[in-house]
Amino acid sequence: MTNAAWNGPVTMEDVPEEFREVAEALGMKAFLKLITLCGGQDLYIPKRESLERGPRDRAIRARFDGGNYRQLAAQYRLSVRQIRKIISGTRT
C-alpha cells in the first residue's frame, strides 16, 4: 500500500522514540508537516543564539555613535574587538 492510498491517523505511539520529544514539543500536526517537508533528509537546526545575532548586531549598529565601542561592549557583554567587527560588518 502506498502512502497516497493510506490516510489513517498517526498517533504519538507511531513516532519513533528518538523523535517523540520533538513531536510532543511541536504538536503532532506541526511534526507531520515537518516530516513531510524534510523527512529522510539530514537536517541542520541552528542554535537560537545564531538566530538572535542578526537583531543584536543591528541594534549595536543603530546605537553606535562613532566612538562608544566600550559602552556597547559592556552593554552587550562582548569584547571591544567584537563590537568593532560588528560595526565594520566583518563579523562572521
mmCIF file of C-alpha atoms in Angstrom:
data_model
loop_
_atom_site.group_PDB
_atom_site.id
_atom_site.type_symbol
_atom_site.label_atom_id
_atom_site.label_comp_id
_atom_site.label_asym_id
_atom_site.label_seq_id
_atom_site.Cartn_x
_atom_site.Cartn_y
_atom_site.Cartn_z
ATOM 1 C CA MET A 1 0.000 0.000 0.000
ATOM 2 C CA THR A 2 1.465 3.380 -0.957
ATOM 3 C CA ASN A 3 1.411 6.490 1.210
ATOM 4 C CA ALA A 4 -1.230 8.044 -1.041
ATOM 5 C CA ALA A 5 -3.586 5.091 -0.509
ATOM 6 C CA TRP A 6 -3.364 5.120 3.290
ATOM 7 C CA ASN A 7 -4.766 8.068 5.175
ATOM 8 C CA GLY A 8 -5.191 6.706 8.701
ATOM 9 C CA PRO A 9 -4.368 8.786 11.760
ATOM 10 C CA VAL A 10 -0.787 8.814 13.016
ATOM 11 C CA THR A 11 -0.512 8.835 16.793
ATOM 12 C CA MET A 12 2.354 9.566 19.170
ATOM 13 C CA GLU A 13 2.810 5.825 19.606
ATOM 14 C CA ASP A 14 3.681 5.619 15.889
ATOM 15 C CA VAL A 15 6.521 8.137 16.268
ATOM 16 C CA PRO A 16 9.914 6.502 16.904
ATOM 17 C CA GLU A 17 11.094 7.064 20.472
ATOM 18 C CA GLU A 18 14.062 9.249 19.471
ATOM 19 C CA PHE A 19 11.680 11.770 17.819
ATOM 20 C CA ARG A 20 8.900 11.844 20.387
ATOM 21 C CA GLU A 21 10.293 14.780 22.346
ATOM 22 C CA VAL A 22 10.272 16.869 19.153
ATOM 23 C CA ALA A 23 6.797 15.655 18.215
ATOM 24 C CA GLU A 24 5.484 16.487 21.679
ATOM 25 C CA ALA A 25 7.097 19.935 21.673
ATOM 26 C CA LEU A 26 5.777 20.830 18.203
ATOM 27 C CA GLY A 27 2.478 19.014 18.372
ATOM 28 C CA MET A 28 1.546 16.209 16.028
ATOM 29 C CA LYS A 29 0.198 18.452 13.236
ATOM 30 C CA ALA A 30 3.406 20.520 13.026
ATOM 31 C CA PHE A 31 5.569 17.401 13.402
ATOM 32 C CA LEU A 32 3.806 15.736 10.482
ATOM 33 C CA LYS A 33 4.285 18.883 8.412
ATOM 34 C CA LEU A 34 7.991 18.887 9.294
ATOM 35 C CA ILE A 35 8.453 15.260 8.252
ATOM 36 C CA THR A 36 6.510 15.908 5.035
ATOM 37 C CA LEU A 37 8.895 18.759 4.191
ATOM 38 C CA CYS A 38 12.153 17.233 5.434
ATOM 39 C CA GLY A 39 11.619 13.517 6.008
ATOM 40 C CA GLY A 40 14.614 11.388 5.054
ATOM 41 C CA GLN A 41 16.994 14.353 4.861
ATOM 42 C CA ASP A 42 19.826 15.353 7.133
ATOM 43 C CA LEU A 43 18.530 18.477 8.808
ATOM 44 C CA TYR A 44 20.650 21.131 10.497
ATOM 45 C CA ILE A 45 18.798 23.213 13.048
ATOM 46 C CA PRO A 46 20.684 26.329 14.144
ATOM 47 C CA LYS A 47 21.090 27.304 17.759
ATOM 48 C CA ARG A 48 18.841 30.087 18.965
ATOM 49 C CA GLU A 49 21.887 32.287 19.638
ATOM 50 C CA SER A 50 22.812 32.273 15.958
ATOM 51 C CA LEU A 51 19.312 33.476 15.029
ATOM 52 C CA GLU A 52 19.487 36.221 17.643
ATOM 53 C CA ARG A 53 22.818 37.528 16.347
ATOM 54 C CA GLY A 54 21.324 39.474 13.436
ATOM 55 C CA PRO A 55 18.877 41.525 15.512
ATOM 56 C CA ARG A 56 21.539 42.097 18.183
ATOM 57 C CA ASP A 57 24.082 43.277 15.614
ATOM 58 C CA ARG A 58 21.532 45.636 14.030
ATOM 59 C CA ALA A 59 20.800 47.095 17.463
ATOM 60 C CA ILE A 60 24.519 47.591 18.094
ATOM 61 C CA ARG A 61 24.951 49.387 14.767
ATOM 62 C CA ALA A 62 21.916 51.572 15.493
ATOM 63 C CA ARG A 63 23.332 52.578 18.905
ATOM 64 C CA PHE A 64 26.842 53.218 17.610
ATOM 65 C CA ASP A 65 27.681 56.931 17.789
ATOM 66 C CA GLY A 66 31.150 56.831 16.285
ATOM 67 C CA GLY A 67 33.152 56.137 19.416
ATOM 68 C CA ASN A 68 31.140 54.254 22.034
ATOM 69 C CA TYR A 69 32.812 50.888 21.484
ATOM 70 C CA ARG A 70 33.495 50.263 25.190
ATOM 71 C CA GLN A 71 29.974 51.192 26.240
ATOM 72 C CA LEU A 72 28.455 48.849 23.655
ATOM 73 C CA ALA A 73 30.867 46.076 24.616
ATOM 74 C CA ALA A 74 29.805 46.345 28.261
ATOM 75 C CA GLN A 75 26.114 46.637 27.386
ATOM 76 C CA TYR A 76 26.130 43.566 25.121
ATOM 77 C CA ARG A 77 28.766 41.627 27.068
ATOM 78 C CA LEU A 78 31.103 41.413 24.102
ATOM 79 C CA SER A 79 34.704 42.447 23.588
ATOM 80 C CA VAL A 80 35.583 45.789 22.021
ATOM 81 C CA ARG A 81 37.135 43.801 19.171
ATOM 82 C CA GLN A 82 33.819 42.000 18.563
ATOM 83 C CA ILE A 83 31.966 45.330 18.595
ATOM 84 C CA ARG A 84 34.418 46.765 16.048
ATOM 85 C CA LYS A 85 33.845 43.755 13.770
ATOM 86 C CA ILE A 86 30.071 44.108 14.074
ATOM 87 C CA ILE A 87 30.252 47.828 13.270
ATOM 88 C CA SER A 88 32.523 47.253 10.279
ATOM 89 C CA GLY A 89 30.417 44.334 9.028
ATOM 90 C CA THR A 90 33.285 41.839 9.154
ATOM 91 C CA ARG A 91 31.878 39.617 11.895
ATOM 92 C CA THR A 92 31.071 36.141 10.633
#
